[in-house]
Amino acid sequence: MTSNMVPPAIIFILGSFLIPFLKGKTKSIYMLLIPVAAFYVLMNIPQGNIWTFEFWGYNLILGRIDKLSIIFGYIFTIMTFLGVLFALKVKDDLQHVAAIIYAGATLGVVLAGDFLSLYLFWEVMAVSSTFLIIASRTRASRQAGLRYILVHLIGGLFLLAGIVLYIQKTETIAFDYIGLSGIESYLIFIGIALNAAAIPLHAWLPDAYPMGTPTSTVFLSAFTTKSAVYLLIRTFPGADLLIWIGAFMVFVPIFYAVLENDIRRVLAYSLLNQIGFMLVGIGIGTQLALNGAVAHAFCHILYKGLLFMAAGSVLQMTGKIKCTEIGGLYKTMPLTCLFCIVGAASISAFPLFSGFVSKSMIVTATVNEKMVLVYLILQFASAGVFHHAGIKVPFFTFFGHDSGIRAKDPSWNMTLAMGIAAFACIFIGVFPGPLYNLLPFIVDYIPYTGAHVVGQLQLLMFGALAFALLILSGYYPPEIKSINLDVDWTYRKIGRGAYMVLDHGLNAINRVSESSLMTFVKGFASFFNRAAANLALFVSVNIWLVLGYRDKRLEIKKNRLYNDILQGTLPIGIGAAVAISFILLVFILT
């Protein structure tokens, strides 16, 4: 099936090339129109496989349109619009172009119906997002960006190896459900899971995302991990392994988030926690669980983007982002404070906020499947989320101790972007019907029951009580400047050790081999250079003698050459040259 509309991914990627050539309001309007145009295309394309092409005997599908892909396409396009609006006044074409290409590649991944297109957009997504990390132009951001791209290139190689084996096994590049059933499926799984920041492949996320600019981190928080969640829903629903990976993810990052001093690192760890909920839903694999994973991904993109916008606004206006350096900002940044509280309430799954109507679907799915242990882990994690993201982030940023900083709310575009995202979080929480209608399967789940509302409020209130008691008693971990070691410490130590082994081991062999080879080459060249010179001399002497020219000097040179040959004082090369000259002489005379 074909369509006369341009694929949304192409709209973004090609549209980005014009950005550096535009100025002022024209550039701002143009950048906002790119996601608007892509959203219009998504709203008007029919379901099925569209934008199909023949390439080397394979059928490329740039548009697999169904309820699963279209809902992710919607939220990615909406978040791109909000991200562009938030970054509208940034005077950096690198960030603008990279963000638009990043968004386009993500849409390409979501809509791809074949592995070749998927892999192409996957790699473009990795490269373009790297530029958003290094856009801060600091030494720390460059180092984080280098680690980020190396990790994602390794993940891309796992994915590529799995794709090659999968194509060889199935003789098709089209993909849908794969399941964990062979080496090719595990390689694909590892490649996707790395982008989802699945533990223990997660350390790149809290290492890299906080290094972005106040605006670029908004894009980073939305696309890479959620596109991986989409692919896991598409290819590995019902994989039991994902249940336990997800349960581990909702649990472990809580402790790191509590200890963190940097607000954006707190949000990065809470992002890992929320992805864990989604992976649990995917692993359960029932219609309710998968609907919950999709709905939670949709809501998470909005409220996590809102929280990163609030943190970015504070960083933009104060130049600081650590708990020990900020506080008391509610006095002069009231709107930013309000929007941050909305995001915090949403991620904490307060009733009437978006997280409540999505996360509870996953928790209920564990109850339906009688997974008692997983249910208890998710409940503990829900209280932990409220503790670090719901309370810690707004408390230490806008309340807590008074830092004396009197920054104002950010520019109108940043405030408007936060306002729209906050409105969406509340609207979805109050009216979940429109979101439920977009989900892949029919929804018969009712979030607002008396038992559910009361139970969730009790859970949250006990979490708030625990936080208050820890603060008042002095047992709450103090906010201090520190470096908290994660599994990336292991990667770095192993990497450094591998470098030393390769440098002092294999490279030493390379150096010895190179030295030996160069000695041989130089000797070989010298051998033939001397041979050629003496050959030319010998041939010239004999030619002159054959032609009848008699001269004492020629006779002397000839006799010296013969004597050297007879005495064996000439090198082998000269002897070979003399032998060749005799052959040439005989050839000339005959």
PDB file of C-alpha atoms in Angstrom, residues 202-380:
ATOM      1  CA  HIS A 202      21.413   0.843  32.552  1.00  0.00           C
ATOM      2  CA  ALA A 203      24.390   2.867  33.768  1.00  0.00           C
ATOM      3  CA  TRP A 204      24.691   4.898  30.557  1.00  0.00           C
ATOM      4  CA  LEU A 205      21.415   6.697  31.331  1.00  0.00           C
ATOM      5  CA  PRO A 206      22.152   8.408  34.679  1.00  0.00           C
ATOM      6  CA  ASP A 207      25.680   8.968  33.437  1.00  0.00           C
ATOM      7  CA  ALA A 208      24.693  10.747  30.203  1.00  0.00           C
ATOM      8  CA  TYR A 209      21.272  12.376  30.538  1.00  0.00           C
ATOM      9  CA  PRO A 210      22.175  14.837  33.337  1.00  0.00           C
ATOM     10  CA  MET A 211      25.062  16.075  31.187  1.00  0.00           C
ATOM     11  CA  GLY A 212      22.734  17.550  28.555  1.00  0.00           C
ATOM     12  CA  THR A 213      21.678  21.164  28.382  1.00  0.00           C
ATOM     13  CA  PRO A 214      18.598  22.409  30.263  1.00  0.00           C
ATOM     14  CA  THR A 215      16.551  21.863  27.097  1.00  0.00           C
ATOM     15  CA  SER A 216      18.170  18.847  25.402  1.00  0.00           C
ATOM     16  CA  THR A 217      17.511  16.541  28.365  1.00  0.00           C
ATOM     17  CA  VAL A 218      13.773  16.916  27.725  1.00  0.00           C
ATOM     18  CA  PHE A 219      14.186  15.147  24.372  1.00  0.00           C
ATOM     19  CA  LEU A 220      16.557  12.540  25.792  1.00  0.00           C
ATOM     20  CA  SER A 221      14.094  11.553  28.516  1.00  0.00           C
ATOM     21  CA  ALA A 222      11.331  10.876  25.994  1.00  0.00           C
ATOM     22  CA  PHE A 223      12.659   8.938  23.032  1.00  0.00           C
ATOM     23  CA  THR A 224      15.386   6.304  23.371  1.00  0.00           C
ATOM     24  CA  THR A 225      14.041   4.252  26.260  1.00  0.00           C
ATOM     25  CA  LYS A 226      10.405   4.464  25.193  1.00  0.00           C
ATOM     26  CA  SER A 227      11.148   3.442  21.617  1.00  0.00           C
ATOM     27  CA  ALA A 228      12.859   0.383  23.111  1.00  0.00           C
ATOM     28  CA  VAL A 229       9.778  -0.258  25.266  1.00  0.00           C
ATOM     29  CA  TYR A 230       7.687  -0.153  22.078  1.00  0.00           C
ATOM     30  CA  LEU A 231       9.936  -2.728  20.400  1.00  0.00           C
ATOM     31  CA  LEU A 232       9.826  -5.016  23.433  1.00  0.00           C
ATOM     32  CA  ILE A 233       6.024  -4.847  23.364  1.00  0.00           C
ATOM     33  CA  ARG A 234       6.113  -5.652  19.660  1.00  0.00           C
ATOM     34  CA  THR A 235       8.663  -8.483  19.737  1.00  0.00           C
ATOM     35  CA  PHE A 236       8.841 -10.028  23.220  1.00  0.00           C
ATOM     36  CA  PRO A 237       5.451  -9.777  24.973  1.00  0.00           C
ATOM     37  CA  GLY A 238       4.999 -12.452  27.607  1.00  0.00           C
ATOM     38  CA  ALA A 239       8.748 -13.062  28.090  1.00  0.00           C
ATOM     39  CA  ASP A 240       9.047 -14.100  31.749  1.00  0.00           C
ATOM     40  CA  LEU A 241      12.598 -12.734  31.898  1.00  0.00           C
ATOM     41  CA  LEU A 242      11.212  -9.214  31.529  1.00  0.00           C
ATOM     42  CA  ILE A 243       9.090  -9.591  34.662  1.00  0.00           C
ATOM     43  CA  TRP A 244      12.135 -10.103  36.858  1.00  0.00           C
ATOM     44  CA  ILE A 245      14.283  -7.558  35.066  1.00  0.00           C
ATOM     45  CA  GLY A 246      11.461  -5.052  35.514  1.00  0.00           C
ATOM     46  CA  ALA A 247      10.952  -5.984  39.179  1.00  0.00           C
ATOM     47  CA  PHE A 248      14.651  -5.448  39.809  1.00  0.00           C
ATOM     48  CA  MET A 249      14.490  -2.101  37.990  1.00  0.00           C
ATOM     49  CA  VAL A 250      11.605  -0.731  40.043  1.00  0.00           C
ATOM     50  CA  PHE A 251      13.455  -1.636  43.226  1.00  0.00           C
ATOM     51  CA  VAL A 252      17.175  -0.809  42.923  1.00  0.00           C
ATOM     52  CA  PRO A 253      17.115   2.740  41.441  1.00  0.00           C
ATOM     53  CA  ILE A 254      15.064   3.995  44.408  1.00  0.00           C
ATOM     54  CA  PHE A 255      18.087   3.825  46.707  1.00  0.00           C
ATOM     55  CA  TYR A 256      20.329   5.615  44.220  1.00  0.00           C
ATOM     56  CA  ALA A 257      17.713   8.338  43.759  1.00  0.00           C
ATOM     57  CA  VAL A 258      17.472   8.894  47.528  1.00  0.00           C
ATOM     58  CA  LEU A 259      21.255   9.300  47.793  1.00  0.00           C
ATOM     59  CA  GLU A 260      21.671  11.560  44.763  1.00  0.00           C
ATOM     60  CA  ASN A 261      22.401  15.250  45.192  1.00  0.00           C
ATOM     61  CA  ASP A 262      21.915  16.263  41.549  1.00  0.00           C
ATOM     62  CA  ILE A 263      18.191  16.757  40.785  1.00  0.00           C
ATOM     63  CA  ARG A 264      18.533  15.595  37.189  1.00  0.00           C
ATOM     64  CA  ARG A 265      20.312  12.417  38.313  1.00  0.00           C
ATOM     65  CA  VAL A 266      17.457  11.818  40.753  1.00  0.00           C
ATOM     66  CA  LEU A 267      15.063  12.097  37.807  1.00  0.00           C
ATOM     67  CA  ALA A 268      17.278   9.809  35.718  1.00  0.00           C
ATOM     68  CA  TYR A 269      17.106   7.078  38.345  1.00  0.00           C
ATOM     69  CA  SER A 270      13.353   7.552  38.708  1.00  0.00           C
ATOM     70  CA  LEU A 271      13.141   7.142  34.932  1.00  0.00           C
ATOM     71  CA  LEU A 272      14.756   3.711  35.320  1.00  0.00           C
ATOM     72  CA  ASN A 273      12.257   2.901  38.033  1.00  0.00           C
ATOM     73  CA  GLN A 274       9.307   3.765  35.787  1.00  0.00           C
ATOM     74  CA  ILE A 275      10.644   1.732  32.874  1.00  0.00           C
ATOM     75  CA  GLY A 276      10.745  -1.186  35.277  1.00  0.00           C
ATOM     76  CA  PHE A 277       6.957  -0.966  35.670  1.00  0.00           C
ATOM     77  CA  MET A 278       6.597  -1.091  31.876  1.00  0.00           C
ATOM     78  CA  LEU A 279       8.894  -4.119  31.557  1.00  0.00           C
ATOM     79  CA  VAL A 280       6.889  -5.977  34.185  1.00  0.00           C
ATOM     80  CA  GLY A 281       3.723  -5.313  32.176  1.00  0.00           C
ATOM     81  CA  ILE A 282       5.378  -6.506  28.961  1.00  0.00           C
ATOM     82  CA  GLY A 283       6.668  -9.623  30.668  1.00  0.00           C
ATOM     83  CA  ILE A 284       3.225 -10.527  32.031  1.00  0.00           C
ATOM     84  CA  GLY A 285       1.933 -10.233  28.479  1.00  0.00           C
ATOM     85  CA  THR A 286      -1.825 -10.200  29.115  1.00  0.00           C
ATOM     86  CA  GLN A 287      -3.991  -7.643  27.355  1.00  0.00           C
ATOM     87  CA  LEU A 288      -4.450  -5.661  30.572  1.00  0.00           C
ATOM     88  CA  ALA A 289      -0.724  -5.705  31.296  1.00  0.00           C
ATOM     89  CA  LEU A 290       0.251  -4.672  27.764  1.00  0.00           C
ATOM     90  CA  ASN A 291      -2.360  -1.918  27.772  1.00  0.00           C
ATOM     91  CA  GLY A 292      -0.894  -0.789  31.083  1.00  0.00           C
ATOM     92  CA  ALA A 293       2.654  -0.772  29.685  1.00  0.00           C
ATOM     93  CA  VAL A 294       1.583   1.294  26.660  1.00  0.00           C
ATOM     94  CA  ALA A 295      -0.522   3.689  28.743  1.00  0.00           C
ATOM     95  CA  HIS A 296       2.258   4.109  31.296  1.00  0.00           C
ATOM     96  CA  ALA A 297       4.799   4.824  28.554  1.00  0.00           C
ATOM     97  CA  PHE A 298       2.446   7.471  27.146  1.00  0.00           C
ATOM     98  CA  CYS A 299       1.903   9.135  30.531  1.00  0.00           C
ATOM     99  CA  HIS A 300       5.535   8.779  31.547  1.00  0.00           C
ATOM    100  CA  ILE A 301       6.771  10.678  28.507  1.00  0.00           C
ATOM    101  CA  LEU A 302       4.572  13.596  29.513  1.00  0.00           C
ATOM    102  CA  TYR A 303       5.207  13.794  33.241  1.00  0.00           C
ATOM    103  CA  LYS A 304       8.899  12.922  33.019  1.00  0.00           C
ATOM    104  CA  GLY A 305       9.293  15.542  30.311  1.00  0.00           C
ATOM    105  CA  LEU A 306       7.507  17.990  32.599  1.00  0.00           C
ATOM    106  CA  LEU A 307       9.840  17.195  35.515  1.00  0.00           C
ATOM    107  CA  PHE A 308      12.918  17.586  33.333  1.00  0.00           C
ATOM    108  CA  MET A 309      11.484  20.877  32.041  1.00  0.00           C
ATOM    109  CA  ALA A 310      11.091  22.095  35.622  1.00  0.00           C
ATOM    110  CA  ALA A 311      14.629  21.011  36.492  1.00  0.00           C
ATOM    111  CA  GLY A 312      15.922  22.562  33.267  1.00  0.00           C
ATOM    112  CA  SER A 313      14.147  25.817  34.068  1.00  0.00           C
ATOM    113  CA  VAL A 314      15.832  25.945  37.477  1.00  0.00           C
ATOM    114  CA  LEU A 315      19.210  25.202  35.899  1.00  0.00           C
ATOM    115  CA  GLN A 316      18.595  27.798  33.191  1.00  0.00           C
ATOM    116  CA  MET A 317      17.625  30.539  35.638  1.00  0.00           C
ATOM    117  CA  THR A 318      20.034  29.801  38.507  1.00  0.00           C
ATOM    118  CA  GLY A 319      22.935  27.919  36.933  1.00  0.00           C
ATOM    119  CA  LYS A 320      22.627  25.349  39.737  1.00  0.00           C
ATOM    120  CA  ILE A 321      20.884  21.988  39.991  1.00  0.00           C
ATOM    121  CA  LYS A 322      22.163  20.283  43.146  1.00  0.00           C
ATOM    122  CA  CYS A 323      20.032  19.884  46.258  1.00  0.00           C
ATOM    123  CA  THR A 324      22.774  21.445  48.365  1.00  0.00           C
ATOM    124  CA  GLU A 325      22.845  24.578  46.200  1.00  0.00           C
ATOM    125  CA  ILE A 326      19.156  25.373  45.637  1.00  0.00           C
ATOM    126  CA  GLY A 327      16.034  25.730  47.756  1.00  0.00           C
ATOM    127  CA  GLY A 328      13.404  28.318  48.585  1.00  0.00           C
ATOM    128  CA  LEU A 329      12.715  28.969  44.916  1.00  0.00           C
ATOM    129  CA  TYR A 330       8.935  28.754  45.324  1.00  0.00           C
ATOM    130  CA  LYS A 331       8.991  32.424  46.368  1.00  0.00           C
ATOM    131  CA  THR A 332      10.180  33.724  42.999  1.00  0.00           C
ATOM    132  CA  MET A 333       9.474  30.766  40.642  1.00  0.00           C
ATOM    133  CA  PRO A 334       5.865  29.952  41.597  1.00  0.00           C
ATOM    134  CA  LEU A 335       4.722  28.657  38.196  1.00  0.00           C
ATOM    135  CA  THR A 336       7.725  26.387  37.790  1.00  0.00           C
ATOM    136  CA  CYS A 337       7.116  25.130  41.329  1.00  0.00           C
ATOM    137  CA  LEU A 338       3.446  24.427  40.560  1.00  0.00           C
ATOM    138  CA  PHE A 339       4.224  22.558  37.350  1.00  0.00           C
ATOM    139  CA  CYS A 340       6.914  20.525  39.108  1.00  0.00           C
ATOM    140  CA  ILE A 341       4.384  19.504  41.771  1.00  0.00           C
ATOM    141  CA  VAL A 342       1.968  18.381  39.029  1.00  0.00           C
ATOM    142  CA  GLY A 343       4.706  16.241  37.498  1.00  0.00           C
ATOM    143  CA  ALA A 344       5.611  14.865  40.927  1.00  0.00           C
ATOM    144  CA  ALA A 345       1.971  13.989  41.671  1.00  0.00           C
ATOM    145  CA  SER A 346       1.678  12.298  38.267  1.00  0.00           C
ATOM    146  CA  ILE A 347       4.762  10.122  38.660  1.00  0.00           C
ATOM    147  CA  SER A 348       3.618   9.239  42.189  1.00  0.00           C
ATOM    148  CA  ALA A 349       0.253   8.046  40.802  1.00  0.00           C
ATOM    149  CA  PHE A 350      -1.913  10.376  42.866  1.00  0.00           C
ATOM    150  CA  PRO A 351      -5.621  10.070  42.017  1.00  0.00           C
ATOM    151  CA  LEU A 352      -6.678  12.631  39.371  1.00  0.00           C
ATOM    152  CA  PHE A 353      -3.192  12.601  37.834  1.00  0.00           C
ATOM    153  CA  SER A 354      -2.012  10.600  34.817  1.00  0.00           C
ATOM    154  CA  GLY A 355       0.189   8.042  36.566  1.00  0.00           C
ATOM    155  CA  PHE A 356      -2.763   6.816  38.594  1.00  0.00           C
ATOM    156  CA  VAL A 357      -4.711   5.608  35.568  1.00  0.00           C
ATOM    157  CA  SER A 358      -1.763   3.875  33.883  1.00  0.00           C
ATOM    158  CA  LYS A 359       0.464   2.370  36.573  1.00  0.00           C
ATOM    159  CA  SER A 360      -2.492   0.773  38.346  1.00  0.00           C
ATOM    160  CA  MET A 361      -3.264  -1.309  35.256  1.00  0.00           C
ATOM    161  CA  ILE A 362       0.103  -3.045  35.578  1.00  0.00           C
ATOM    162  CA  VAL A 363      -0.280  -3.557  39.324  1.00  0.00           C
ATOM    163  CA  THR A 364      -3.767  -4.988  38.814  1.00  0.00           C
ATOM    164  CA  ALA A 365      -2.392  -7.356  36.152  1.00  0.00           C
ATOM    165  CA  THR A 366       0.002  -8.826  38.739  1.00  0.00           C
ATOM    166  CA  VAL A 367      -2.965  -9.412  41.040  1.00  0.00           C
ATOM    167  CA  ASN A 368      -4.959 -11.099  38.271  1.00  0.00           C
ATOM    168  CA  GLU A 369      -2.024 -13.411  37.524  1.00  0.00           C
ATOM    169  CA  LYS A 370      -1.499 -14.121  41.265  1.00  0.00           C
ATOM    170  CA  MET A 371       2.096 -12.821  41.251  1.00  0.00           C
ATOM    171  CA  VAL A 372       2.255 -11.999  44.940  1.00  0.00           C
ATOM    172  CA  LEU A 373       5.980 -11.265  45.158  1.00  0.00           C
ATOM    173  CA  VAL A 374       5.956  -9.028  42.090  1.00  0.00           C
ATOM    174  CA  TYR A 375       2.882  -7.226  43.425  1.00  0.00           C
ATOM    175  CA  LEU A 376       4.620  -6.496  46.740  1.00  0.00           C
ATOM    176  CA  ILE A 377       7.731  -5.241  44.929  1.00  0.00           C
ATOM    177  CA  LEU A 378       5.629  -2.890  42.790  1.00  0.00           C
ATOM    178  CA  GLN A 379       3.804  -1.577  45.843  1.00  0.00           C
ATOM    179  CA  PHE A 380       7.076  -0.919  47.650  1.00  0.00           C
TER     180      PHE A 380
END
